[in-house]
Amino acid sequence: MSQAPATSLQDIISHAKEYGFVFPSSEIYDGLQAVYDYGQTGVELKNNLKTVWWKAMTQLHDNIVGIDAAIFMHPLTWKASGHVDGFNDPMIDNKDSKKRYRADQLLEGKAEEYREAGQPDKAQELLNEMGRLLGAEDLAGVRDLIIAEGIKCPVSGTANWTDVRQFNLMFSTQVGSVAEDASQIYLRPETAQGIFVNFLNVQKSGRMKVPFGIAQIGKAFRNEIVARQFTFRMREFEQMEMQFFVRPGSEMEWYNTWKEARMKFHKAIGLPAESLQYHDHEKLAHYANAAVDIEYKFPFGFREIEGIHSRTDFDLRNHQELSKKKQQYFDSEINQNYIPYVVETSVGADRLFLATFCNAYTRETVGEGEGQKERVYLKFHPALAPVKAAVLPLVKKDGLAEKAQSIAQLLKSSFRTVYDDNAAIGKRYTRQDLIGTPYCIAVDYQTMEDDTVTIRHRDSMEQERVHINELKDKIGYEVAMERILEAI
Ligand code: ATP
């Protein structure tokens, strides 16, 4: 058995579409850029990822509870959070190709070129200069730097650039049916603010004591200038965020705790240690006093899947100021009132999906000589797989089909099981491999005699013979979310 060549993003996109994981949105109209739909297998994988995250946060921690806040929020929320004034990306257009780019990404790309050419100092110098110019909001300086570095548009090949302009990433819309009464609101660009504005509601109604956390899974929307790399950068996506409210002064301790806990989570769901790394932020967001990304090695390089941020009391303090409602907590242990500090963990469900999918995609050559062939399968952790077991009668006649159907029926209430009697059994195994089903149960003539079946294991392709009565416990044990939660 040998490993086939490296997987490209195109392999991933094609496989995801062909086997019902991810489709381009409204594809019959040629799609909508950076918007995707999850298909019949994809939604199961994504739901499993969301469930395991939710359980890891709420079920494993006595002091973390969940909420589900609305996407629409009072417009002042986004003033307080800094998004109205500061949630911008610097963009630049090439006048010849009419293509739009993020100015910082063009410069980062150049720095990457320097690094690849063995000039890491030059790369760092460029990034520092870019950081300085962006920090000082010197957009003309950013444009000059792009020109001085000789950066050209990859489409037109020219350096005929427009000015650099700030572009706000929030989508806005109107609420109210009558034009005069309508007011502008935003589609939330992050789920976190739904948690901040409910901080006191949850604290009081749940009698929560600091330190405590609030977790949430929900959609977020960003009008990304350059949307590419499949579900890595979408305009509509889903976040899984947890805001952890702590006593001021203890935030660095909690920051380090969560930094480690979150890395452990990613390893527990099956992402290998060598494909994960931390990346400390050099330039901190306006609200943070420490920030780190957890990056996964995608086919296009190491990229962020999760951010862990120490957000100070920035959000609650600003909400207090704008709403004129106190956002304080009375800490009876130290007899003090304060606005809690916040450590946040924020992971994109879609990026986690993509990381899990890329990691699972396995291509290998099996067999010897003439019989050699390529085999593709998805090696998901059994608890994450869209389908846990497939029951396959060897042939349809002689009562085998009915027997297999009754076994599938028996297992369905415990875990997701499918029945398939279409085509040769080898083809049916392959079909299940391609969607990552960890167990295939074959029903043959011996089954009719002694109620035993074979279980074929996806990764090793090994088969074992077991009694029908053992199936529920045996497979149920392997596919339970508990297996992941125990490893966190
Ligand atoms: P990036 O630098 O890649 O734009 P970010 O630092 O702006 O990401 P955060 O604001 O920290 O991202 O959001 C937290 C998480 O939400 C990210 O780690 C990512 O998993 C997810 N996320 C953010 N933007 C997108 C997007 N456009 N598409 C898919 N997921 C996203």
Short mmCIF file of C-alpha atoms and ligand atoms in Angstrom, two decimals:
data_model
loop_
_atom_site.label_atom_id
_atom_site.label_comp_id
_atom_site.label_asym_id
_atom_site.label_seq_id
_atom_site.Cartn_x
_atom_site.Cartn_y
_atom_site.Cartn_z
CA MET A 1 0.00 0.00 0.00
CA SER A 2 1.55 3.34 -0.90
CA GLN A 3 0.53 6.95 -0.51
CA ALA A 4 -0.55 8.75 -3.70
CA PRO A 5 0.53 12.30 -4.66
CA ALA A 6 -0.42 15.28 -2.49
CA THR A 7 -4.04 16.32 -2.46
CA SER A 8 -4.92 19.58 -4.19
CA LEU A 9 -7.77 21.89 -3.25
CA GLN A 10 -9.35 20.98 -6.59
CA ASP A 11 -9.45 17.29 -5.53
CA ILE A 12 -11.27 18.36 -2.37
CA ILE A 13 -13.77 20.61 -4.16
CA SER A 14 -14.57 17.93 -6.76
CA HIS A 15 -14.97 15.17 -4.20
CA ALA A 16 -17.11 17.36 -1.94
CA LYS A 17 -19.46 18.09 -4.83
CA GLU A 18 -19.58 14.62 -6.33
CA TYR A 19 -20.47 12.91 -3.06
CA GLY A 20 -23.01 15.39 -1.71
CA PHE A 21 -20.91 17.30 0.82
CA VAL A 22 -20.78 20.84 -0.58
CA PHE A 23 -22.44 22.44 -3.61
CA PRO A 24 -21.97 25.96 -4.97
CA SER A 25 -24.97 28.07 -3.95
CA SER A 26 -27.74 28.42 -6.58
CA GLU A 27 -25.57 26.55 -9.05
CA ILE A 28 -28.22 26.42 -11.79
CA TYR A 29 -27.72 30.19 -12.08
CA ASP A 30 -23.94 29.70 -12.21
CA GLY A 31 -23.55 30.07 -8.46
CA LEU A 32 -22.99 32.99 -6.13
CA GLN A 33 -19.41 33.77 -5.31
CA ALA A 34 -18.20 32.65 -1.87
CA VAL A 35 -21.56 31.17 -0.88
CA TYR A 36 -22.00 27.42 -0.56
CA ASP A 37 -24.68 24.88 0.33
CA TYR A 38 -24.10 21.72 2.31
CA GLY A 39 -25.54 18.58 0.75
CA GLN A 40 -26.91 15.38 2.23
CA THR A 41 -23.57 14.06 3.52
CA GLY A 42 -22.07 17.47 4.25
CA VAL A 43 -24.85 18.55 6.57
CA GLU A 44 -24.36 15.41 8.67
CA LEU A 45 -20.63 16.02 9.02
CA LYS A 46 -21.15 19.68 9.81
CA ASN A 47 -23.87 18.91 12.36
CA ASN A 48 -21.59 16.36 14.02
CA LEU A 49 -18.81 18.94 14.27
CA LYS A 50 -21.20 21.48 15.75
CA THR A 51 -22.54 18.92 18.22
CA VAL A 52 -19.10 17.85 19.42
CA TRP A 53 -18.04 21.48 19.87
CA TRP A 54 -21.27 22.27 21.72
CA LYS A 55 -20.87 19.30 24.04
CA ALA A 56 -17.17 20.03 24.59
CA MET A 57 -18.08 23.54 25.69
CA THR A 58 -21.34 23.13 27.60
CA GLN A 59 -21.51 19.50 28.69
CA LEU A 60 -17.89 19.24 29.84
CA HIS A 61 -17.94 22.54 31.75
CA ASP A 62 -20.24 23.27 34.68
CA ASN A 63 -19.65 26.97 34.23
CA ILE A 64 -20.40 27.34 30.51
CA VAL A 65 -23.93 27.67 29.15
CA GLY A 66 -25.20 28.19 25.63
CA ILE A 67 -27.50 30.70 23.97
CA ASP A 68 -28.94 31.30 20.52
CA ALA A 69 -29.17 35.02 19.80
CA ALA A 70 -30.80 36.60 16.75
CA ILE A 71 -28.81 37.56 13.66
CA PHE A 72 -30.36 41.04 13.60
CA MET A 73 -29.30 43.29 16.47
CA HIS A 74 -29.85 46.90 17.43
CA PRO A 75 -27.61 48.99 15.14
CA LEU A 76 -25.87 50.61 18.10
CA THR A 77 -24.42 47.18 18.92
CA TRP A 78 -22.09 47.57 15.96
CA LYS A 79 -21.16 51.10 16.88
CA ALA A 80 -20.19 49.91 20.37
CA SER A 81 -18.25 46.92 19.05
CA GLY A 82 -16.21 49.12 16.73
CA HIS A 83 -17.47 47.42 13.56
CA VAL A 84 -19.18 50.49 12.06
CA ASP A 85 -15.99 52.53 12.23
CA GLY A 86 -13.27 49.94 12.13
CA PHE A 87 -14.32 46.71 10.42
CA ASN A 88 -12.60 47.55 7.18
CA ASP A 89 -10.23 45.92 4.78
CA PRO A 90 -7.97 48.06 2.56
CA MET A 91 -8.82 47.36 -1.07
CA ILE A 92 -7.17 48.28 -4.32
CA ASP A 93 -8.32 47.81 -7.92
CA ASN A 94 -6.28 47.16 -11.00
CA LYS A 95 -7.47 49.62 -13.65
CA ASP A 96 -6.70 47.29 -16.56
CA SER A 97 -8.19 44.02 -15.37
CA LYS A 98 -10.83 45.70 -13.17
CA LYS A 99 -9.98 43.08 -10.54
CA ARG A 100 -10.17 43.98 -6.88
CA TYR A 101 -7.63 42.89 -4.28
CA ARG A 102 -6.98 43.30 -0.59
CA ALA A 103 -3.94 45.57 -0.37
CA ASP A 104 -2.62 43.77 2.72
CA GLN A 105 -2.90 40.39 0.99
CA LEU A 106 -0.92 41.62 -2.03
CA LEU A 107 1.87 42.70 0.30
CA GLU A 108 1.66 39.49 2.33
CA GLY A 109 1.95 37.55 -0.92
CA LYS A 110 5.11 39.48 -1.77
CA ALA A 111 6.52 38.76 1.69
CA GLU A 112 5.78 35.07 1.12
CA GLU A 113 7.78 35.26 -2.13
CA TYR A 114 10.75 36.72 -0.26
CA ARG A 115 10.50 33.98 2.34
CA GLU A 116 10.38 31.28 -0.32
CA ALA A 117 13.41 32.85 -2.00
CA GLY A 118 15.37 32.51 1.27
CA GLN A 119 15.06 36.16 2.31
CA PRO A 120 13.10 35.99 5.59
CA ASP A 121 14.52 39.31 6.87
CA LYS A 122 13.29 41.14 3.80
CA ALA A 123 9.89 39.49 4.23
CA GLN A 124 9.66 40.58 7.85
CA GLU A 125 10.78 44.12 7.00
CA LEU A 126 7.99 44.38 4.44
CA LEU A 127 5.37 43.10 6.89
CA ASN A 128 6.57 45.54 9.54
CA GLU A 129 6.34 48.44 7.13
CA MET A 130 2.86 47.37 6.06
CA GLY A 131 1.79 47.07 9.72
CA ARG A 132 3.12 50.56 10.40
CA LEU A 133 1.31 52.13 7.44
CA LEU A 134 -1.99 50.37 8.15
CA GLY A 135 -1.72 51.26 11.84
CA ALA A 136 -1.26 54.92 10.90
CA GLU A 137 -4.11 54.63 8.35
CA ASP A 138 -1.68 55.85 5.72
CA LEU A 139 -3.46 54.35 2.70
CA ALA A 140 -1.46 56.40 0.17
CA GLY A 141 1.65 54.95 1.79
CA VAL A 142 0.26 51.43 1.35
CA ARG A 143 -0.27 52.11 -2.37
CA ASP A 144 3.26 53.53 -2.70
CA LEU A 145 4.62 50.40 -1.04
CA ILE A 146 2.73 48.13 -3.48
CA ILE A 147 4.20 50.08 -6.40
CA ALA A 148 7.70 50.23 -4.89
CA GLU A 149 7.63 46.45 -4.46
CA GLY A 150 6.74 46.07 -8.15
CA ILE A 151 3.57 44.12 -7.37
CA LYS A 152 1.53 43.44 -10.50
CA CYS A 153 -2.01 42.26 -11.04
CA PRO A 154 -1.83 38.52 -11.83
CA VAL A 155 -4.61 38.92 -14.41
CA SER A 156 -3.49 41.96 -16.43
CA GLY A 157 0.18 41.78 -15.49
CA THR A 158 0.25 45.57 -14.96
CA ALA A 159 0.88 47.81 -11.97
CA ASN A 160 -1.84 50.27 -12.98
CA TRP A 161 -3.41 50.55 -9.51
CA THR A 162 -6.17 52.76 -8.12
CA ASP A 163 -5.89 54.41 -4.72
CA VAL A 164 -6.26 52.19 -1.69
CA ARG A 165 -9.67 52.59 -0.03
CA GLN A 166 -11.14 51.22 3.15
CA PHE A 167 -14.05 48.89 2.56
CA ASN A 168 -16.48 48.03 5.37
CA LEU A 169 -17.21 44.32 5.45
CA MET A 170 -20.66 44.50 7.02
CA PHE A 171 -23.78 43.78 4.97
CA SER A 172 -26.59 46.18 5.70
CA THR A 173 -30.31 46.07 5.06
CA GLN A 174 -33.47 47.93 6.08
CA VAL A 175 -36.03 46.98 8.70
CA GLY A 176 -39.53 48.44 8.60
CA SER A 177 -42.04 48.27 5.78
CA VAL A 178 -42.49 51.99 5.16
CA ALA A 179 -39.50 53.68 3.62
CA GLU A 180 -39.58 56.70 5.95
CA ASP A 181 -39.68 54.54 9.06
CA ALA A 182 -37.12 52.07 7.88
CA SER A 183 -33.81 52.03 9.61
CA GLN A 184 -30.56 50.53 8.58
CA ILE A 185 -29.46 47.40 10.33
CA TYR A 186 -26.65 44.94 9.74
CA LEU A 187 -26.31 41.23 9.28
CA ARG A 188 -24.02 40.34 12.20
CA PRO A 189 -20.36 40.00 11.19
CA GLU A 190 -19.63 37.92 14.30
CA THR A 191 -21.77 36.04 16.80
CA ALA A 192 -19.87 37.38 19.83
CA GLN A 193 -21.94 40.54 20.23
CA GLY A 194 -25.12 38.49 20.78
CA ILE A 195 -23.33 37.08 23.80
CA PHE A 196 -22.07 40.41 25.14
CA VAL A 197 -25.49 42.06 25.06
CA ASN A 198 -26.93 39.07 26.92
CA PHE A 199 -24.15 38.88 29.48
CA LEU A 200 -26.26 40.18 32.36
CA ASN A 201 -29.41 38.31 31.29
CA VAL A 202 -27.57 35.01 31.45
CA GLN A 203 -25.56 35.88 34.55
CA LYS A 204 -28.66 36.86 36.51
CA SER A 205 -31.14 34.26 35.24
CA GLY A 206 -28.58 31.48 35.51
CA ARG A 207 -27.03 32.78 38.77
CA MET A 208 -23.63 32.43 37.12
CA LYS A 209 -20.48 33.29 39.05
CA VAL A 210 -17.36 34.69 37.38
CA PRO A 211 -15.47 32.93 35.88
CA PHE A 212 -18.15 31.62 33.54
CA GLY A 213 -18.70 31.27 29.83
CA ILE A 214 -21.45 31.65 27.24
CA ALA A 215 -21.27 29.61 24.06
CA GLN A 216 -23.09 30.09 20.79
CA ILE A 217 -23.24 28.65 17.29
CA GLY A 218 -24.66 30.80 14.52
CA LYS A 219 -24.37 32.42 11.15
CA ALA A 220 -22.19 35.45 10.51
CA PHE A 221 -21.86 37.52 7.35
CA ARG A 222 -18.92 39.41 5.90
CA ASN A 223 -18.68 41.04 2.51
CA GLU A 224 -15.19 39.64 1.92
CA ILE A 225 -13.38 41.50 -0.87
CA VAL A 226 -11.46 38.54 -2.10
CA ALA A 227 -13.39 35.37 -1.57
CA ARG A 228 -11.62 32.20 -2.61
CA GLN A 229 -10.30 28.90 -1.36
CA PHE A 230 -13.69 27.22 -1.23
CA THR A 231 -15.40 27.25 2.17
CA PHE A 232 -12.32 28.78 3.79
CA ARG A 233 -13.49 32.32 3.06
CA MET A 234 -17.21 32.69 2.61
CA ARG A 235 -19.57 35.64 2.69
CA GLU A 236 -22.11 33.73 4.75
CA PHE A 237 -20.57 31.36 7.27
CA GLU A 238 -21.06 29.87 10.68
CA GLN A 239 -19.13 30.59 13.85
CA MET A 240 -18.84 28.66 17.09
CA GLU A 241 -17.84 31.16 19.74
CA MET A 242 -17.43 31.10 23.48
CA GLN A 243 -16.96 34.21 25.58
CA PHE A 244 -15.40 33.47 28.96
CA PHE A 245 -15.95 36.20 31.57
CA VAL A 246 -13.14 36.50 34.11
CA ARG A 247 -11.91 38.70 36.94
CA PRO A 248 -9.71 41.55 35.59
CA GLY A 249 -6.08 40.61 36.04
CA SER A 250 -6.70 36.87 35.61
CA GLU A 251 -7.20 37.06 31.84
CA MET A 252 -3.72 35.92 30.81
CA GLU A 253 -4.03 32.79 32.90
CA TRP A 254 -7.38 31.98 31.28
CA TYR A 255 -6.04 32.90 27.85
CA ASN A 256 -3.31 30.27 28.23
CA THR A 257 -5.77 27.72 29.57
CA TRP A 258 -8.09 28.14 26.59
CA LYS A 259 -5.24 28.24 24.13
CA GLU A 260 -4.24 24.74 25.25
CA ALA A 261 -7.78 23.42 25.63
CA ARG A 262 -8.70 24.39 22.11
CA MET A 263 -5.63 22.75 20.60
CA LYS A 264 -6.53 19.59 22.48
CA PHE A 265 -10.03 19.71 20.96
CA HIS A 266 -8.69 19.82 17.42
CA LYS A 267 -6.44 16.85 18.08
CA ALA A 268 -9.32 14.93 19.70
CA ILE A 269 -11.50 15.25 16.59
CA GLY A 270 -8.69 13.66 14.60
CA LEU A 271 -6.60 16.51 13.18
CA PRO A 272 -2.96 15.37 13.44
CA ALA A 273 -0.51 17.35 15.61
CA GLU A 274 1.84 17.94 12.68
CA SER A 275 -0.94 19.66 10.71
CA LEU A 276 -1.72 22.11 13.51
CA GLN A 277 0.22 25.11 14.78
CA TYR A 278 -0.18 28.26 16.83
CA HIS A 279 0.34 31.65 15.25
CA ASP A 280 0.69 34.55 17.64
CA HIS A 281 -0.68 37.85 16.36
CA GLU A 282 1.89 40.58 15.93
CA LYS A 283 -0.68 43.23 15.16
CA LEU A 284 -3.53 43.07 17.67
CA ALA A 285 -7.14 43.92 16.83
CA HIS A 286 -8.53 47.08 18.40
CA TYR A 287 -10.15 45.11 21.24
CA ALA A 288 -7.43 42.63 22.18
CA ASN A 289 -4.45 42.53 24.53
CA ALA A 290 -3.34 39.07 23.38
CA ALA A 291 -4.38 36.93 20.43
CA VAL A 292 -3.36 33.66 18.87
CA ASP A 293 -4.64 31.65 15.93
CA ILE A 294 -4.74 27.91 15.67
CA GLU A 295 -3.78 27.10 12.10
CA TYR A 296 -4.37 23.94 10.09
CA LYS A 297 -2.25 22.84 7.16
CA PHE A 298 -4.68 23.07 4.23
CA PRO A 299 -3.58 22.08 0.70
CA PHE A 300 -2.89 25.83 0.24
CA GLY A 301 -0.75 26.13 3.38
CA PHE A 302 -1.15 26.76 7.11
CA ARG A 303 -4.21 28.99 7.68
CA GLU A 304 -6.34 30.07 10.62
CA ILE A 305 -9.21 27.86 11.74
CA GLU A 306 -9.71 29.35 15.20
CA GLY A 307 -8.83 32.54 17.04
CA ILE A 308 -8.31 32.83 20.79
CA HIS A 309 -8.47 36.43 21.90
CA SER A 310 -8.11 38.20 25.20
CA ARG A 311 -10.66 40.98 24.57
CA THR A 312 -10.23 42.88 27.86
CA ASP A 313 -13.41 44.69 28.93
CA PHE A 314 -13.56 46.48 25.58
CA ASP A 315 -16.97 45.20 24.46
CA LEU A 316 -18.86 45.33 27.76
CA ARG A 317 -17.44 48.76 28.57
CA ASN A 318 -18.54 50.18 25.22
CA HIS A 319 -21.99 48.61 25.53
CA GLN A 320 -22.28 50.15 28.98
CA GLU A 321 -21.36 53.55 27.60
CA LEU A 322 -23.70 53.48 24.61
CA SER A 323 -26.67 51.76 26.25
CA LYS A 324 -26.26 53.61 29.56
CA LYS A 325 -26.93 50.28 31.28
CA LYS A 326 -24.38 49.10 33.80
CA GLN A 327 -22.57 45.96 32.65
CA GLN A 328 -21.03 45.19 36.00
CA TYR A 329 -20.75 42.12 38.12
CA PHE A 330 -20.56 42.03 41.89
CA ASP A 331 -17.87 39.60 42.96
CA SER A 332 -18.83 38.58 46.49
CA GLU A 333 -15.52 36.80 47.08
CA ILE A 334 -13.56 40.04 46.89
CA ASN A 335 -16.46 42.34 47.62
CA GLN A 336 -15.99 44.32 44.42
CA ASN A 337 -17.98 45.51 41.45
CA TYR A 338 -16.27 45.32 38.09
CA ILE A 339 -16.78 44.90 34.36
CA PRO A 340 -15.44 41.39 33.67
CA TYR A 341 -12.61 40.79 31.21
CA VAL A 342 -13.26 38.37 28.38
CA VAL A 343 -11.27 35.58 26.80
CA GLU A 344 -12.89 34.38 23.61
CA THR A 345 -12.51 31.24 21.53
CA SER A 346 -13.85 31.60 18.01
CA VAL A 347 -13.82 28.83 15.45
CA GLY A 348 -15.50 28.77 12.06
CA ALA A 349 -17.71 25.71 11.55
CA ASP A 350 -17.03 25.86 7.81
CA ARG A 351 -13.27 26.07 8.22
CA LEU A 352 -13.34 23.22 10.72
CA PHE A 353 -15.43 21.26 8.23
CA LEU A 354 -12.89 21.96 5.49
CA ALA A 355 -9.95 21.00 7.74
CA THR A 356 -11.69 17.77 8.77
CA PHE A 357 -12.55 16.98 5.16
CA CYS A 358 -9.03 17.68 3.85
CA ASN A 359 -7.52 15.59 6.62
CA ALA A 360 -9.91 12.70 5.95
CA TYR A 361 -9.35 12.63 2.18
CA THR A 362 -7.05 9.68 1.57
CA ARG A 363 -5.79 8.34 -1.71
CA GLU A 364 -3.68 5.23 -1.80
CA THR A 365 -2.61 2.50 -4.14
CA VAL A 366 -3.70 -0.95 -3.11
CA GLY A 367 -3.02 -4.42 -4.48
CA GLU A 368 -0.04 -5.83 -6.33
CA GLY A 369 1.05 -6.01 -9.97
CA GLU A 370 -1.89 -6.31 -12.37
CA GLY A 371 -4.42 -5.97 -9.58
CA GLN A 372 -3.01 -2.62 -8.43
CA LYS A 373 -5.53 0.21 -8.21
CA GLU A 374 -6.12 3.53 -6.59
CA ARG A 375 -8.43 3.73 -3.63
CA VAL A 376 -9.99 6.93 -2.27
CA TYR A 377 -11.71 7.06 1.08
CA LEU A 378 -12.52 9.58 3.79
CA LYS A 379 -11.04 8.57 7.12
CA PHE A 380 -13.27 10.62 9.43
CA HIS A 381 -13.29 9.90 13.13
CA PRO A 382 -16.18 7.37 13.34
CA ALA A 383 -18.16 9.74 15.58
CA LEU A 384 -18.02 12.46 12.89
CA ALA A 385 -18.77 10.33 9.83
CA PRO A 386 -22.04 11.26 8.04
CA VAL A 387 -23.13 7.60 7.95
CA LYS A 388 -21.93 5.21 10.63
CA ALA A 389 -22.90 1.87 9.14
CA ALA A 390 -24.13 0.47 5.81
CA VAL A 391 -25.92 -2.86 5.67
CA LEU A 392 -25.30 -4.70 2.41
CA PRO A 393 -26.86 -8.02 1.37
CA LEU A 394 -24.48 -10.09 -0.76
CA VAL A 395 -27.35 -10.77 -3.17
CA LYS A 396 -30.98 -9.66 -3.20
CA LYS A 397 -32.54 -13.13 -3.43
CA ASP A 398 -33.15 -15.99 -0.99
CA GLY A 399 -34.27 -13.70 1.81
CA LEU A 400 -30.90 -11.92 2.17
CA ALA A 401 -32.37 -8.52 1.28
CA GLU A 402 -35.13 -8.82 3.90
CA LYS A 403 -32.64 -10.00 6.50
CA ALA A 404 -30.32 -7.04 5.78
CA GLN A 405 -33.24 -4.61 5.94
CA SER A 406 -34.25 -5.93 9.34
CA ILE A 407 -30.67 -5.47 10.60
CA ALA A 408 -30.59 -1.88 9.30
CA GLN A 409 -33.91 -1.27 11.04
CA LEU A 410 -32.47 -2.62 14.29
CA LEU A 411 -29.49 -0.23 14.19
CA LYS A 412 -31.24 2.93 12.93
CA SER A 413 -32.45 4.12 16.31
CA SER A 414 -28.89 4.05 17.70
CA PHE A 415 -26.86 5.60 14.88
CA ARG A 416 -27.19 6.60 11.25
CA THR A 417 -27.42 3.41 9.20
CA VAL A 418 -28.19 2.97 5.51
CA TYR A 419 -29.25 -0.03 3.47
CA ASP A 420 -27.89 -0.60 -0.04
CA ASP A 421 -28.48 -3.52 -2.39
CA ASN A 422 -27.65 -1.83 -5.67
CA ALA A 423 -24.66 -3.20 -7.69
CA ALA A 424 -21.87 -5.64 -6.83
CA ILE A 425 -20.76 -5.68 -3.22
CA GLY A 426 -17.27 -4.35 -4.08
CA LYS A 427 -18.84 -1.29 -5.71
CA ARG A 428 -21.03 -0.76 -2.65
CA TYR A 429 -17.99 -0.87 -0.33
CA THR A 430 -16.33 1.75 -2.54
CA ARG A 431 -19.42 3.96 -2.42
CA GLN A 432 -19.32 3.92 1.37
CA ASP A 433 -15.55 4.56 1.43
CA LEU A 434 -16.07 7.66 -0.66
CA ILE A 435 -18.39 9.21 1.93
CA GLY A 436 -16.34 7.90 4.87
CA THR A 437 -18.68 5.28 6.36
CA PRO A 438 -16.55 3.50 8.96
CA TYR A 439 -18.43 0.16 9.02
CA CYS A 440 -20.00 -1.94 6.28
CA ILE A 441 -22.05 -4.92 7.39
CA ALA A 442 -22.35 -7.70 4.83
CA VAL A 443 -25.21 -10.18 4.99
CA ASP A 444 -24.45 -13.52 3.29
CA TYR A 445 -25.73 -17.09 3.20
CA GLN A 446 -24.07 -17.91 6.50
CA THR A 447 -26.12 -15.13 8.10
CA MET A 448 -29.25 -17.04 7.22
CA GLU A 449 -27.91 -20.06 9.10
CA ASP A 450 -26.30 -18.64 12.24
CA ASP A 451 -27.21 -14.93 12.47
CA THR A 452 -23.62 -13.78 12.01
CA VAL A 453 -22.48 -11.01 9.62
CA THR A 454 -19.15 -9.54 8.57
CA ILE A 455 -18.09 -6.06 9.57
CA ARG A 456 -15.69 -4.48 7.11
CA HIS A 457 -13.52 -1.73 8.56
CA ARG A 458 -13.11 1.27 6.26
CA ASP A 459 -9.43 2.13 6.85
CA SER A 460 -7.87 -1.34 7.01
CA MET A 461 -10.51 -3.03 4.80
CA GLU A 462 -10.25 -5.95 7.23
CA GLN A 463 -13.32 -8.02 7.94
CA GLU A 464 -14.47 -9.73 11.09
CA ARG A 465 -17.40 -12.02 11.73
CA VAL A 466 -19.75 -11.09 14.56
CA HIS A 467 -23.19 -12.06 15.78
CA ILE A 468 -26.05 -9.70 14.89
CA ASN A 469 -26.75 -9.20 18.59
CA GLU A 470 -23.30 -7.66 19.07
CA LEU A 471 -23.62 -5.01 16.33
CA LYS A 472 -25.43 -2.32 18.29
CA ASP A 473 -22.93 -2.30 21.16
CA LYS A 474 -19.81 -2.85 19.12
CA ILE A 475 -20.42 -0.18 16.49
CA GLY A 476 -22.34 2.04 18.93
CA TYR A 477 -19.29 2.23 21.16
CA GLU A 478 -16.95 3.32 18.34
CA VAL A 479 -19.24 5.94 16.84
CA ALA A 480 -20.28 7.61 20.11
CA MET A 481 -19.34 11.29 20.61
CA GLU A 482 -18.12 10.18 24.03
CA ARG A 483 -14.98 8.78 22.37
CA ILE A 484 -14.02 12.31 21.33
CA LEU A 485 -15.17 14.01 24.52
CA GLU A 486 -13.11 11.59 26.62
CA ALA A 487 -9.98 12.64 24.72
CA ILE A 488 -10.43 16.37 25.37
P1 ATP B 1 -9.29 35.98 8.55
O1 ATP B 1 -8.07 36.71 9.04
O2 ATP B 1 -8.98 34.66 7.92
O3 ATP B 1 -10.22 36.82 7.75
P2 ATP B 1 -10.42 36.63 11.05
O4 ATP B 1 -9.21 36.75 11.90
O5 ATP B 1 -11.08 37.84 10.53
O6 ATP B 1 -10.14 35.60 9.86
P3 ATP B 1 -12.14 36.09 13.22
O7 ATP B 1 -12.82 37.39 13.13
O8 ATP B 1 -11.17 35.86 14.32
O9 ATP B 1 -11.47 35.74 11.82
O10 ATP B 1 -13.25 34.96 13.20
C1 ATP B 1 -13.13 33.76 13.92
C2 ATP B 1 -13.24 32.55 13.03
O11 ATP B 1 -14.36 32.66 12.17
C3 ATP B 1 -12.06 32.34 12.12
O12 ATP B 1 -11.01 31.65 12.78
C4 ATP B 1 -12.65 31.51 11.02
O13 ATP B 1 -12.65 30.13 11.37
C5 ATP B 1 -14.07 31.99 10.94
N1 ATP B 1 -14.22 32.92 9.81
C6 ATP B 1 -13.96 34.25 9.79
N2 ATP B 1 -14.21 34.77 8.57
C7 ATP B 1 -14.66 33.74 7.81
C8 ATP B 1 -15.09 33.62 6.46
N3 ATP B 1 -15.14 34.69 5.66
N4 ATP B 1 -15.47 32.41 6.00
C9 ATP B 1 -15.43 31.32 6.79
N5 ATP B 1 -15.04 31.36 8.06
C10 ATP B 1 -14.65 32.55 8.59
#
